[in-house]
Coordinates of C-alpha atoms in Angstrom, one line a residue:
X1 CA 220.5 -23.5 -42.1
X2 CA 219.6 -23.6 -37.7
X3 CA 218.6 -20.8 -35.6
X4 CA 220.2 -21.5 -32.1
X5 CA 218.7 -20.9 -29.5
X6 CA 220.1 -21.0 -25.1
X7 CA 216.8 -22.3 -23.9
X8 CA 216.8 -21.0 -19.7
X9 CA 217.8 -24.5 -18.1
X10 CA 220.5 -24.1 -20.0
X11 CA 218.7 -26.5 -22.8
X12 CA 220.5 -25.8 -26.4
X13 CA 218.3 -26.0 -28.8
X14 CA 219.3 -25.9 -33.1
X15 CA 215.8 -25.2 -34.9
X16 CA 215.6 -26.1 -39.1
X17 CA 214.6 -23.3 -40.7
X18 CA 214.6 -24.6 -44.8
X19 CA 210.8 -24.5 -44.2
X20 CA 208.0 -23.2 -41.7
X21 CA 207.0 -27.2 -42.3
X22 CA 210.1 -28.2 -39.9
X23 CA 210.3 -24.9 -38.1
X24 CA 206.9 -26.3 -36.3
X25 CA 208.7 -29.3 -36.8
X26 CA 211.6 -28.0 -34.7
X27 CA 209.8 -26.6 -32.0
X28 CA 208.0 -30.0 -30.7
X29 CA 211.1 -29.6 -28.7
X30 CA 209.5 -27.2 -26.9
X31 CA 207.0 -28.4 -24.1
X32 CA 205.1 -25.0 -23.3
X33 CA 202.9 -25.6 -19.7
X34 CA 201.4 -22.9 -18.6
X35 CA 200.0 -19.1 -20.6
X36 CA 202.2 -17.9 -20.7
X37 CA 204.8 -20.8 -23.0
X38 CA 202.1 -21.6 -25.0
X39 CA 201.9 -18.2 -26.6
X40 CA 206.2 -18.0 -26.0
X41 CA 205.8 -20.9 -28.8
X42 CA 203.1 -19.5 -30.8
X43 CA 205.0 -16.1 -31.0
X44 CA 208.3 -18.4 -32.1
X45 CA 205.4 -19.7 -34.5
X46 CA 204.2 -16.9 -36.3
X47 CA 208.1 -16.0 -36.8
X48 CA 209.6 -17.5 -38.7
X49 CA 210.2 -15.9 -41.9
X50 CA 211.8 -13.3 -39.1
X51 CA 214.4 -16.3 -37.7
X52 CA 214.6 -17.6 -41.1
X53 CA 216.7 -14.3 -41.7
X54 CA 218.6 -14.8 -38.5
X55 CA 219.4 -18.6 -38.8
X56 CA 223.4 -18.7 -40.3
X57 CA 225.0 -21.6 -38.9
X58 CA 224.9 -24.5 -41.1
X59 CA 224.8 -28.6 -40.9
X60 CA 228.4 -28.8 -40.0
X61 CA 228.5 -26.6 -37.1
X62 CA 225.6 -27.9 -36.3
X63 CA 227.3 -31.8 -35.7
X64 CA 230.7 -30.0 -34.9
X65 CA 228.8 -28.7 -31.8
X66 CA 227.0 -31.7 -30.8
X67 CA 230.6 -33.8 -31.0
X68 CA 231.9 -31.6 -28.2
X69 CA 229.2 -33.6 -26.0
X70 CA 229.8 -36.7 -27.7
X71 CA 232.6 -38.9 -28.2
X72 CA 234.0 -38.1 -32.1
X73 CA 233.3 -42.5 -32.7
X74 CA 229.4 -41.8 -32.2
X75 CA 227.8 -41.6 -35.4
X76 CA 225.1 -40.3 -36.7
X77 CA 223.4 -37.8 -39.9
X78 CA 222.2 -34.8 -39.3
X79 CA 220.0 -33.1 -42.5
X80 CA 219.0 -29.4 -42.7
X81 CA 215.3 -31.0 -42.1
X82 CA 216.5 -32.0 -39.0
X83 CA 216.5 -31.0 -35.1
X84 CA 218.8 -31.4 -32.3
X85 CA 219.0 -30.7 -28.4
X86 CA 221.8 -30.7 -25.9
X87 CA 220.4 -31.2 -22.7
X88 CA 220.7 -28.6 -19.5
X89 CA 223.3 -31.2 -18.1
X90 CA 225.1 -31.3 -21.4
X91 CA 225.4 -34.8 -21.5
X92 CA 222.3 -35.4 -23.6
X93 CA 222.0 -35.3 -26.8
X94 CA 218.4 -35.8 -28.9
X95 CA 218.1 -35.1 -32.5
X96 CA 215.2 -35.2 -34.7
X97 CA 214.5 -36.3 -38.1
X98 CA 211.5 -34.7 -39.5
X99 CA 208.6 -37.3 -39.7
X100 CA 210.4 -40.8 -39.3
X101 CA 211.8 -40.8 -35.9
X102 CA 213.9 -39.1 -32.4
X103 CA 217.5 -40.0 -32.2
X104 CA 219.2 -40.6 -28.3
X105 CA 222.4 -40.0 -26.4
X106 CA 223.3 -40.2 -23.8
X107 CA 227.1 -39.4 -21.8
X108 CA 228.8 -39.4 -18.5
X109 CA 226.2 -39.2 -15.6
X110 CA 222.8 -39.7 -17.9
X111 CA 224.4 -42.6 -19.5
X112 CA 222.8 -45.3 -16.5
X113 CA 219.7 -43.2 -17.0
X114 CA 219.1 -43.8 -20.9
X115 CA 220.0 -47.1 -20.9
X116 CA 217.9 -47.8 -18.1
X117 CA 215.0 -45.8 -20.7
X118 CA 216.2 -48.6 -23.6
X119 CA 215.0 -51.6 -20.9
X120 CA 212.4 -50.3 -20.6
X121 CA 211.1 -49.5 -23.6
X122 CA 212.0 -53.9 -24.4
X123 CA 209.6 -54.1 -21.9
X124 CA 207.1 -52.0 -22.8
X125 CA 207.7 -53.6 -26.9
X126 CA 207.2 -57.1 -24.4
X127 CA 203.9 -55.9 -22.6
X128 CA 202.0 -54.0 -25.4
X129 CA 199.9 -51.9 -22.6
X130 CA 195.7 -51.0 -24.4
X131 CA 195.7 -48.0 -22.6
X132 CA 198.8 -45.8 -24.2
X133 CA 201.5 -46.3 -27.1
X134 CA 204.7 -45.8 -26.8
X135 CA 207.2 -44.6 -29.6
X136 CA 209.5 -48.4 -30.8
X137 CA 212.5 -48.9 -30.9
X138 CA 214.6 -49.2 -34.6
X139 CA 218.0 -49.9 -33.1
X140 CA 219.6 -49.1 -29.5
X141 CA 223.6 -49.7 -28.4
X142 CA 224.9 -49.7 -25.4
X143 CA 228.3 -49.7 -23.7
X144 CA 230.4 -48.6 -20.7
X145 CA 231.0 -44.6 -22.6
X146 CA 228.1 -43.9 -24.4
X147 CA 224.3 -45.3 -25.3
X148 CA 222.1 -44.5 -28.4
X149 CA 219.1 -45.6 -29.7
X150 CA 216.4 -44.9 -32.0
X151 CA 212.6 -44.2 -32.2
X152 CA 210.2 -44.2 -34.7
X153 CA 207.7 -42.6 -34.0
X154 CA 204.5 -43.7 -32.7
X155 CA 201.3 -44.3 -33.4
X156 CA 199.0 -41.6 -32.1
X157 CA 195.1 -40.2 -32.8
X158 CA 194.1 -36.1 -32.1
X159 CA 193.5 -35.4 -28.3
X160 CA 189.2 -35.2 -27.6
X161 CA 189.6 -34.0 -25.0
X162 CA 193.0 -31.9 -22.6
X163 CA 192.6 -35.1 -19.9
X164 CA 194.9 -38.4 -18.3
X165 CA 193.2 -41.1 -18.4
X166 CA 193.2 -42.9 -14.8
X167 CA 193.5 -46.1 -16.6
X168 CA 197.0 -45.0 -18.5
X169 CA 198.5 -44.9 -14.4
X170 CA 196.9 -48.0 -12.7
X171 CA 198.6 -49.9 -15.6
X172 CA 202.1 -48.4 -16.5
X173 CA 202.2 -49.3 -12.2
X174 CA 201.6 -52.7 -13.0
X175 CA 204.5 -53.3 -15.9
X176 CA 206.0 -54.2 -12.4
X177 CA 204.0 -54.6 -10.0
X178 CA 206.5 -56.4 -7.1
X179 CA 205.5 -57.9 -4.4
X180 CA 204.0 -55.8 -1.6
X181 CA 206.6 -53.6 1.4
X182 CA 205.6 -52.6 4.6
X183 CA 205.2 -49.5 5.1
X184 CA 208.0 -49.1 7.7
X185 CA 210.5 -50.4 5.8
X186 CA 208.6 -47.6 2.9
X187 CA 209.4 -44.9 5.1
X188 CA 213.3 -46.1 7.0
X189 CA 214.3 -45.7 3.3
X190 CA 213.7 -41.7 3.2
X191 CA 216.2 -38.9 5.0
X192 CA 212.3 -37.8 6.8
X193 CA 213.0 -34.2 8.0
X194 CA 208.8 -34.9 10.7
X195 CA 207.8 -38.0 12.9
X196 CA 205.5 -40.0 11.3
X197 CA 202.0 -41.4 12.9
X198 CA 202.4 -44.8 14.3
X199 CA 199.2 -45.0 12.2
X200 CA 201.1 -44.7 9.1
X201 CA 203.7 -47.1 9.8
X202 CA 201.0 -50.1 9.8
X203 CA 200.4 -52.5 7.3
X204 CA 201.6 -52.5 3.5
X205 CA 201.2 -51.5 0.2
X206 CA 201.5 -52.6 -2.8
X207 CA 205.2 -51.6 -4.8
X208 CA 205.2 -51.3 -8.7
X209 CA 207.1 -49.0 -11.6
X210 CA 206.9 -45.9 -11.1
X211 CA 208.3 -42.5 -13.9
X212 CA 209.7 -40.8 -10.9
X213 CA 208.4 -37.4 -14.5
X214 CA 205.9 -37.8 -15.0
X215 CA 205.0 -34.2 -15.9
X216 CA 202.7 -32.2 -19.1
X217 CA 205.7 -32.1 -21.2
X218 CA 206.5 -35.6 -21.0
X219 CA 203.2 -36.9 -22.2
X220 CA 201.7 -36.0 -24.9
X221 CA 197.5 -35.6 -24.4
X222 CA 195.7 -37.9 -27.4
X223 CA 193.0 -40.6 -27.6
X224 CA 195.9 -42.7 -26.9
X225 CA 197.7 -41.0 -25.4
X226 CA 201.9 -41.5 -25.2
X227 CA 204.2 -41.3 -22.3
X228 CA 208.0 -40.7 -23.6
X229 CA 211.1 -40.2 -21.3
X230 CA 211.4 -43.5 -19.4
X231 CA 215.6 -42.4 -17.1
X232 CA 214.3 -42.1 -13.8
X233 CA 211.5 -45.5 -14.0
X234 CA 211.8 -47.2 -10.9
X235 CA 210.3 -49.1 -8.6
X236 CA 207.6 -47.1 -5.9
X237 CA 204.2 -46.8 -4.7
X238 CA 201.0 -45.8 -6.3
X239 CA 200.0 -42.7 -7.1
X240 CA 203.4 -41.4 -7.0
X241 CA 203.1 -40.5 -10.6
X242 CA 199.8 -39.1 -10.7
X243 CA 200.1 -36.0 -8.1
X244 CA 203.8 -35.6 -9.9
X245 CA 201.7 -35.0 -13.3
X246 CA 200.3 -32.1 -11.0
X247 CA 202.0 -31.0 -8.6
X248 CA 206.1 -31.0 -9.8
X249 CA 204.7 -28.2 -12.4
X250 CA 202.7 -26.3 -10.0
X251 CA 205.2 -25.7 -7.3
X252 CA 208.2 -24.8 -10.0
X253 CA 206.2 -22.3 -11.4
X254 CA 203.7 -21.6 -8.8
X255 CA 203.4 -20.5 -5.2
X256 CA 202.3 -23.7 -2.0
X257 CA 199.5 -21.9 -2.0
X258 CA 198.6 -20.7 -6.2
X259 CA 199.6 -24.5 -6.1
X260 CA 196.2 -25.7 -3.5
X261 CA 194.0 -23.6 -5.2
X262 CA 194.9 -25.3 -8.2
X263 CA 194.6 -29.3 -6.9
X264 CA 191.4 -28.4 -5.3
X265 CA 189.3 -27.0 -8.6
X266 CA 191.5 -30.0 -10.3
X267 CA 189.7 -32.2 -8.1
X268 CA 192.5 -34.1 -7.8
X269 CA 191.8 -35.9 -4.7
X270 CA 188.6 -37.6 -5.8
X271 CA 190.0 -38.5 -9.1
X272 CA 193.3 -40.2 -6.5
X273 CA 190.8 -42.1 -4.7
X274 CA 188.8 -43.0 -7.8
X275 CA 192.6 -45.0 -8.8
X276 CA 192.9 -46.4 -5.7
X277 CA 189.6 -48.2 -5.8
X278 CA 190.9 -49.0 -9.1
X279 CA 194.1 -50.8 -7.7
X280 CA 192.6 -52.2 -5.0
X281 CA 193.3 -50.2 -3.2
X282 CA 190.7 -48.6 0.1
X283 CA 190.4 -44.3 -1.0
X284 CA 190.8 -44.1 3.0
X285 CA 194.2 -44.6 2.4
X286 CA 194.7 -41.2 0.0
X287 CA 195.9 -39.4 2.9
X288 CA 198.7 -41.6 3.6
X289 CA 199.9 -41.9 0.2
X290 CA 200.3 -38.1 -0.3
X291 CA 201.7 -37.8 2.7
X292 CA 205.1 -40.1 0.9
X293 CA 204.8 -38.5 -1.8
X294 CA 206.0 -34.7 -0.1
X295 CA 208.1 -36.5 2.3
X296 CA 209.3 -38.8 -0.5
X297 CA 210.0 -35.7 -3.8
X298 CA 211.2 -33.0 -0.3
X299 CA 213.9 -35.4 0.0
X300 CA 214.9 -36.5 -3.5
X301 CA 215.3 -32.8 -4.5
X302 CA 216.9 -31.6 -0.8
X303 CA 219.9 -34.7 -2.0
X304 CA 220.1 -33.3 -5.2
X305 CA 220.9 -29.5 -3.9
X306 CA 217.1 -28.0 -4.5
X307 CA 216.4 -26.9 -1.3
X308 CA 214.3 -24.2 -2.1
X309 CA 211.9 -26.9 -3.8
X310 CA 212.9 -29.3 -1.2
X311 CA 211.5 -26.9 1.5
X312 CA 208.1 -25.9 -1.3
X313 CA 207.4 -29.4 -1.1
X314 CA 207.7 -29.4 2.5
X315 CA 205.2 -26.4 3.8
X316 CA 203.2 -28.5 1.0
X317 CA 203.5 -31.8 3.4
X318 CA 202.0 -29.2 6.5
X319 CA 199.6 -27.9 4.9
X320 CA 195.6 -29.0 5.0
X321 CA 195.5 -31.5 1.9
X322 CA 193.6 -30.7 -0.8
X323 CA 190.6 -31.8 -0.7
X324 CA 188.4 -30.6 -3.1
X325 CA 185.7 -28.0 -1.9
X326 CA 183.3 -29.8 0.0
X327 CA 179.4 -29.6 -1.0
X328 CA 177.8 -28.8 2.2
X329 CA 180.6 -26.4 2.3
X330 CA 179.2 -24.7 -1.3
X331 CA 175.9 -25.4 -0.9
X332 CA 176.5 -23.1 2.5
X333 CA 178.5 -20.1 0.4
X334 CA 175.7 -20.0 -2.1
X335 CA 172.9 -19.7 0.3
X336 CA 175.0 -17.0 2.8
X337 CA 174.9 -15.0 -0.3
X338 CA 171.2 -15.8 -1.4
X339 CA 170.1 -14.2 1.6
X340 CA 172.6 -11.3 1.9
X341 CA 171.3 -10.6 -1.8
X342 CA 167.6 -11.2 -0.4
X343 CA 168.0 -8.9 2.6
X344 CA 169.3 -6.0 0.1
X345 CA 166.7 -6.4 -2.2
X346 CA 163.6 -6.1 0.3
X347 CA 166.4 -3.3 1.7
X348 CA 166.2 -1.4 -1.1
X349 CA 162.3 -2.4 -1.3
X350 CA 161.4 -0.7 1.4
X351 CA 163.2 2.5 0.7
X352 CA 162.2 3.2 -2.7
X353 CA 158.0 2.2 -2.6
X354 CA 157.3 3.7 -5.3
X355 CA 156.0 2.3 -8.8
X356 CA 157.0 3.1 -12.4
X357 CA 154.4 3.4 -15.1
X358 CA 154.7 0.5 -16.7
X359 CA 154.4 -1.1 -13.7
X360 CA 150.8 0.5 -12.5
X361 CA 150.2 -0.5 -16.0
X362 CA 151.2 -4.0 -15.4
X363 CA 149.4 -4.3 -12.1
X364 CA 146.2 -3.0 -13.8
X365 CA 146.0 -5.7 -17.0
X366 CA 146.4 -8.3 -13.9
X367 CA 144.0 -7.2 -12.2
X368 CA 141.6 -7.5 -15.1
X369 CA 142.5 -10.7 -16.6
X370 CA 141.8 -12.1 -12.5
X371 CA 138.9 -10.4 -12.4
X372 CA 137.0 -9.9 -16.5
X373 CA 138.8 -13.9 -17.6
X374 CA 140.8 -12.1 -20.2
X375 CA 142.9 -8.8 -20.8
X376 CA 143.4 -7.5 -24.8
X377 CA 147.1 -5.8 -23.7
X378 CA 148.1 -9.2 -22.4
X379 CA 147.8 -11.5 -25.3
X380 CA 150.4 -9.3 -27.8
X381 CA 152.9 -10.6 -24.4
X382 CA 155.0 -13.9 -23.0
X383 CA 151.9 -15.4 -20.2
X384 CA 155.4 -16.8 -17.9
X385 CA 155.8 -13.6 -15.3
X386 CA 151.5 -13.1 -15.5
X387 CA 150.9 -16.6 -14.6
X388 CA 153.0 -16.4 -12.1
X389 CA 151.6 -13.5 -10.5
X390 CA 147.8 -14.9 -11.1
X391 CA 148.8 -18.0 -9.2
X392 CA 150.6 -15.6 -5.9
X393 CA 147.0 -14.5 -6.1
X394 CA 145.3 -17.8 -5.7
X395 CA 147.4 -18.2 -2.3
X396 CA 146.3 -15.2 -1.3
X397 CA 149.2 -12.5 -2.2
X398 CA 147.7 -8.8 -3.4
X399 CA 149.1 -8.2 -6.4
X400 CA 151.5 -6.1 -5.7
X401 CA 153.1 -8.7 -3.0
X402 CA 153.0 -11.7 -5.9
X403 CA 154.8 -9.7 -8.7
X404 CA 156.5 -7.8 -6.2
X405 CA 157.7 -11.4 -4.8
X406 CA 158.4 -13.1 -7.9
X407 CA 161.2 -10.3 -8.2
X408 CA 162.5 -11.0 -4.9
X409 CA 162.7 -14.4 -5.4
X410 CA 164.1 -14.2 -9.2
X411 CA 166.3 -11.4 -8.5
X412 CA 168.2 -13.4 -5.1
X413 CA 168.1 -16.9 -6.2
X414 CA 170.6 -15.2 -9.5
X415 CA 173.0 -15.3 -7.8
X416 CA 173.0 -19.1 -8.5
X417 CA 173.6 -19.6 -11.5
X418 CA 175.7 -17.0 -11.8
X419 CA 178.1 -18.9 -9.2
X420 CA 177.8 -22.4 -11.2
X421 CA 178.7 -20.0 -14.6
X422 CA 182.0 -18.7 -12.8
X423 CA 182.9 -22.1 -11.5
X424 CA 182.3 -23.7 -14.8
X425 CA 184.2 -21.1 -17.6
X426 CA 187.3 -20.2 -14.5
X427 CA 187.2 -23.9 -12.7
X428 CA 187.4 -22.4 -9.6
X429 CA 185.0 -21.8 -6.5
X430 CA 186.6 -18.6 -6.1
X431 CA 185.5 -17.7 -8.8
X432 CA 182.1 -18.6 -8.6
X433 CA 182.4 -17.1 -5.4
X434 CA 183.7 -13.8 -6.5
X435 CA 180.5 -13.8 -9.7
X436 CA 178.0 -14.8 -7.2
X437 CA 178.7 -11.7 -4.6
X438 CA 179.0 -8.9 -7.1
X439 CA 175.8 -10.1 -8.3
X440 CA 174.2 -9.9 -5.4
X441 CA 175.7 -6.2 -4.7
X442 CA 175.4 -5.1 -8.4
X443 CA 173.5 -1.4 -8.2
X444 CA 171.7 -2.6 -11.8
X445 CA 170.5 -5.6 -10.6
X446 CA 169.6 -4.9 -7.4
X447 CA 166.7 -2.4 -9.0
X448 CA 165.6 -4.5 -11.7
X449 CA 164.6 -7.3 -8.5
X450 CA 162.5 -4.0 -6.9
X451 CA 160.2 -3.2 -9.7
X452 CA 157.1 -5.2 -10.8
X453 CA 158.4 -6.1 -14.1
X454 CA 158.8 -9.0 -15.9
X455 CA 163.5 -7.1 -16.3
X456 CA 164.0 -9.4 -13.2
X457 CA 162.7 -12.6 -14.0
X458 CA 163.5 -12.4 -17.2
X459 CA 168.1 -12.1 -15.9
X460 CA 167.3 -15.1 -13.6
X461 CA 166.6 -17.2 -16.7
X462 CA 169.5 -15.4 -18.9
X463 CA 172.1 -15.9 -15.7
X464 CA 170.5 -20.5 -16.5
X465 CA 171.1 -20.3 -19.9
X466 CA 173.8 -18.6 -19.6
X467 CA 175.5 -21.6 -16.7
X468 CA 174.0 -24.2 -18.8
X469 CA 176.1 -23.0 -22.1
X470 CA 179.5 -23.0 -19.9
X471 CA 178.8 -26.1 -18.4
X472 CA 178.8 -27.7 -21.8
X473 CA 181.5 -27.7 -23.3
X474 CA 183.0 -27.8 -20.0
X475 CA 181.4 -30.8 -18.9
X476 CA 183.9 -33.7 -17.9
X477 CA 182.0 -36.0 -20.4
X478 CA 180.3 -36.0 -23.4
X479 CA 176.6 -37.2 -21.9
X480 CA 176.7 -34.2 -19.3
X481 CA 178.0 -32.3 -22.3
X482 CA 174.6 -32.9 -23.6
X483 CA 171.8 -33.0 -21.3
X484 CA 173.5 -29.0 -21.1
X485 CA 172.7 -27.9 -24.1
X486 CA 169.5 -29.1 -24.1
X487 CA 168.8 -27.2 -20.4
X488 CA 170.5 -24.1 -22.1
X489 CA 167.1 -24.8 -24.4
X490 CA 164.9 -25.2 -22.2
X491 CA 165.9 -21.9 -19.8
X492 CA 166.2 -19.9 -22.7
X493 CA 162.5 -21.3 -23.3
X494 CA 161.9 -19.8 -20.3
X495 CA 162.9 -16.5 -21.1
X496 CA 161.0 -16.7 -24.1
X497 CA 157.4 -16.8 -22.1
X498 CA 159.1 -14.2 -20.3
X499 CA 160.5 -11.7 -23.0
X500 CA 160.3 -12.6 -26.4
X501 CA 164.1 -10.5 -26.6
X502 CA 165.3 -14.0 -24.8
X503 CA 165.1 -15.3 -28.7
X504 CA 168.0 -12.3 -29.5
X505 CA 170.3 -15.2 -27.6
X506 CA 169.4 -17.6 -29.8
X507 CA 171.9 -17.3 -32.7
X508 CA 175.2 -16.2 -30.1
X509 CA 174.5 -19.5 -28.5
X510 CA 174.0 -22.0 -32.1
X511 CA 176.7 -20.5 -33.4
X512 CA 179.6 -20.8 -29.7
X513 CA 178.5 -24.4 -28.8
X514 CA 180.0 -26.3 -31.7
X515 CA 182.8 -24.0 -32.0
X516 CA 183.5 -24.9 -27.9
X517 CA 182.9 -28.2 -28.9
X518 CA 185.3 -28.5 -31.2
X519 CA 188.6 -26.1 -29.8
X520 CA 187.7 -27.5 -25.5
X521 CA 186.0 -30.6 -26.6
X522 CA 187.5 -31.6 -30.1
X523 CA 184.9 -33.2 -30.5
X524 CA 182.3 -33.1 -34.0
X525 CA 180.0 -35.0 -31.8
X526 CA 179.4 -32.2 -29.3
X527 CA 180.2 -29.9 -31.9
X528 CA 177.0 -31.6 -34.3
X529 CA 174.9 -32.3 -31.0
X530 CA 174.8 -29.5 -28.8
X531 CA 172.7 -27.7 -30.9
X532 CA 170.0 -29.9 -31.8
X533 CA 169.8 -30.4 -28.2
X534 CA 169.3 -26.7 -27.2
X535 CA 166.4 -26.7 -29.7
X536 CA 164.7 -29.3 -28.8
X537 CA 164.9 -28.0 -25.3
X538 CA 164.7 -24.7 -26.7
X539 CA 160.7 -26.3 -28.1
X540 CA 160.5 -28.5 -25.2
X541 CA 159.6 -25.6 -23.1
X542 CA 158.3 -23.7 -24.8
X543 CA 155.3 -25.8 -25.5
X544 CA 155.1 -27.8 -22.7
X545 CA 154.5 -23.6 -20.6
X546 CA 151.3 -23.4 -23.2
X547 CA 149.6 -26.3 -22.3
X548 CA 150.1 -25.4 -18.5
X549 CA 146.7 -24.9 -17.1
X550 CA 144.9 -21.5 -16.7
X551 CA 147.7 -20.4 -19.3
X552 CA 146.3 -17.4 -21.2
X553 CA 145.2 -18.6 -25.0
X554 CA 147.8 -16.7 -27.0
X555 CA 149.2 -18.7 -29.2
X556 CA 147.7 -16.5 -32.4
X557 CA 149.3 -13.2 -31.2
X558 CA 152.2 -14.9 -29.2
X559 CA 152.6 -16.4 -32.9
X560 CA 152.3 -12.9 -34.8
X561 CA 154.6 -11.5 -32.2
X562 CA 157.4 -14.0 -32.6
X563 CA 157.5 -13.5 -36.4
X564 CA 157.5 -9.7 -36.3
X565 CA 160.9 -10.2 -33.5
X566 CA 162.1 -12.4 -36.2
X567 CA 162.0 -8.8 -38.6
X568 CA 163.5 -7.3 -35.3
X569 CA 166.5 -8.2 -33.8
X570 CA 169.4 -5.8 -32.2
X571 CA 171.8 -8.5 -33.6
X572 CA 175.1 -6.8 -31.8
X573 CA 173.5 -4.0 -31.7
X574 CA 171.8 -3.9 -35.6
X575 CA 168.9 -3.7 -36.3

């Protein structure tokens, strides 16, 4: 039996409820892009038992519905373990023979596009591209009324990372590389609503194959990605497919402002420049190709009767190009927040000059260590805070000013790892800035920065542990991820030498990094290396700090305290 769903865009889906495996295969027609769409797909998958009870449509009824679109003499088979879809234009049918192939039929207005797609599949079989895979055509027929072909499954490997290599765009463009044309001819083909600068009309540009419908739902990511739906393939300019992959979905589902924010955080400009270099074009040309893409899409949607979407592309044309937030700007903004945090903490320290009992004890222990050369009370405590205080006292500061300076500096600089962690986790510059600002003004953190205890320095190292932890599984490649895991362990070692409680973060970091590496990076190599590099960084840091000149001989008591700490960890609130 089949369950029928009428899509919001006019499409009709016939989903097989014969088994749970068939139900999942049927839902492959639904390519969710936004997080809400992905949640809906997961809910539909989980609701299989309910949908199976509601599935009342037989295979013969589905065949009859498909024949309302296709001519009666077009033959096809549809079993209980297949699924089908009628396109929103109501002149195209796709049948999915689960585990075997797809069949595509087109009549009416869609016939010419599908005929071009069939020709392009033959070109792909001839060229044999290396950077992406495609379905193999098993049978194909084309006449004046209908185009039909069957596509076998393409071999592909499971995705390792959720990205699309630039080599795919370059090789696809080169499949039908043509002679260069003048920019003036390119602009003259469009119905332009704005005047083009004279400099943009000068020179020549390469021409090659452009997908025109290059979007996330027409791509299956993998170690070797799969491309499909070549109905709109035609000749075009470089970067059109690259820009369209990101811009078109963003404008379909959001505003122009949201689109700009998303594109800046995805480093669109930087990647576009790299792609131009790969194609032998100067990266300074990226602005001209960006303007051309937007006006070409405006012209396309305006002719297609979608004026609202066309207006969005035109509005994006008038906006500043989505270049990534510059390093200089990010540095100045974070430096400003650091300065603001320092001023707040200095003001708080001036208004609250009294010291706690623990702080007074710390000051007396440091004085005793400096004057007598040893202090029994320090032998059972991590030495880093006291070592730094002694170093500042050697520079002429009093013990009060030295300890206060350590925490003021650590508290002010804490906004840096907080910014980096926020930007890595949410992939937005604004998220990092917001997190850094809240860190600068949070009352509890301000208070910890103005007492003569180890807490301010300890929190500073916690910030770096979280920042490097986030960088590890959000890194652009495995090498950066592995080094981030190592520095995460190194930051943890510095925290351990400040407070033994830092060891409580160790199981959390070591357990979560492999899980996140498998879920996000999809790499068993990273899942194995990340915890090992954390432990290596922890060991290197502890040994390296402990042999610094002038460090008190704490090893025996230090190891005894760590041994005791293993039995007293307050993991997730439990002793």
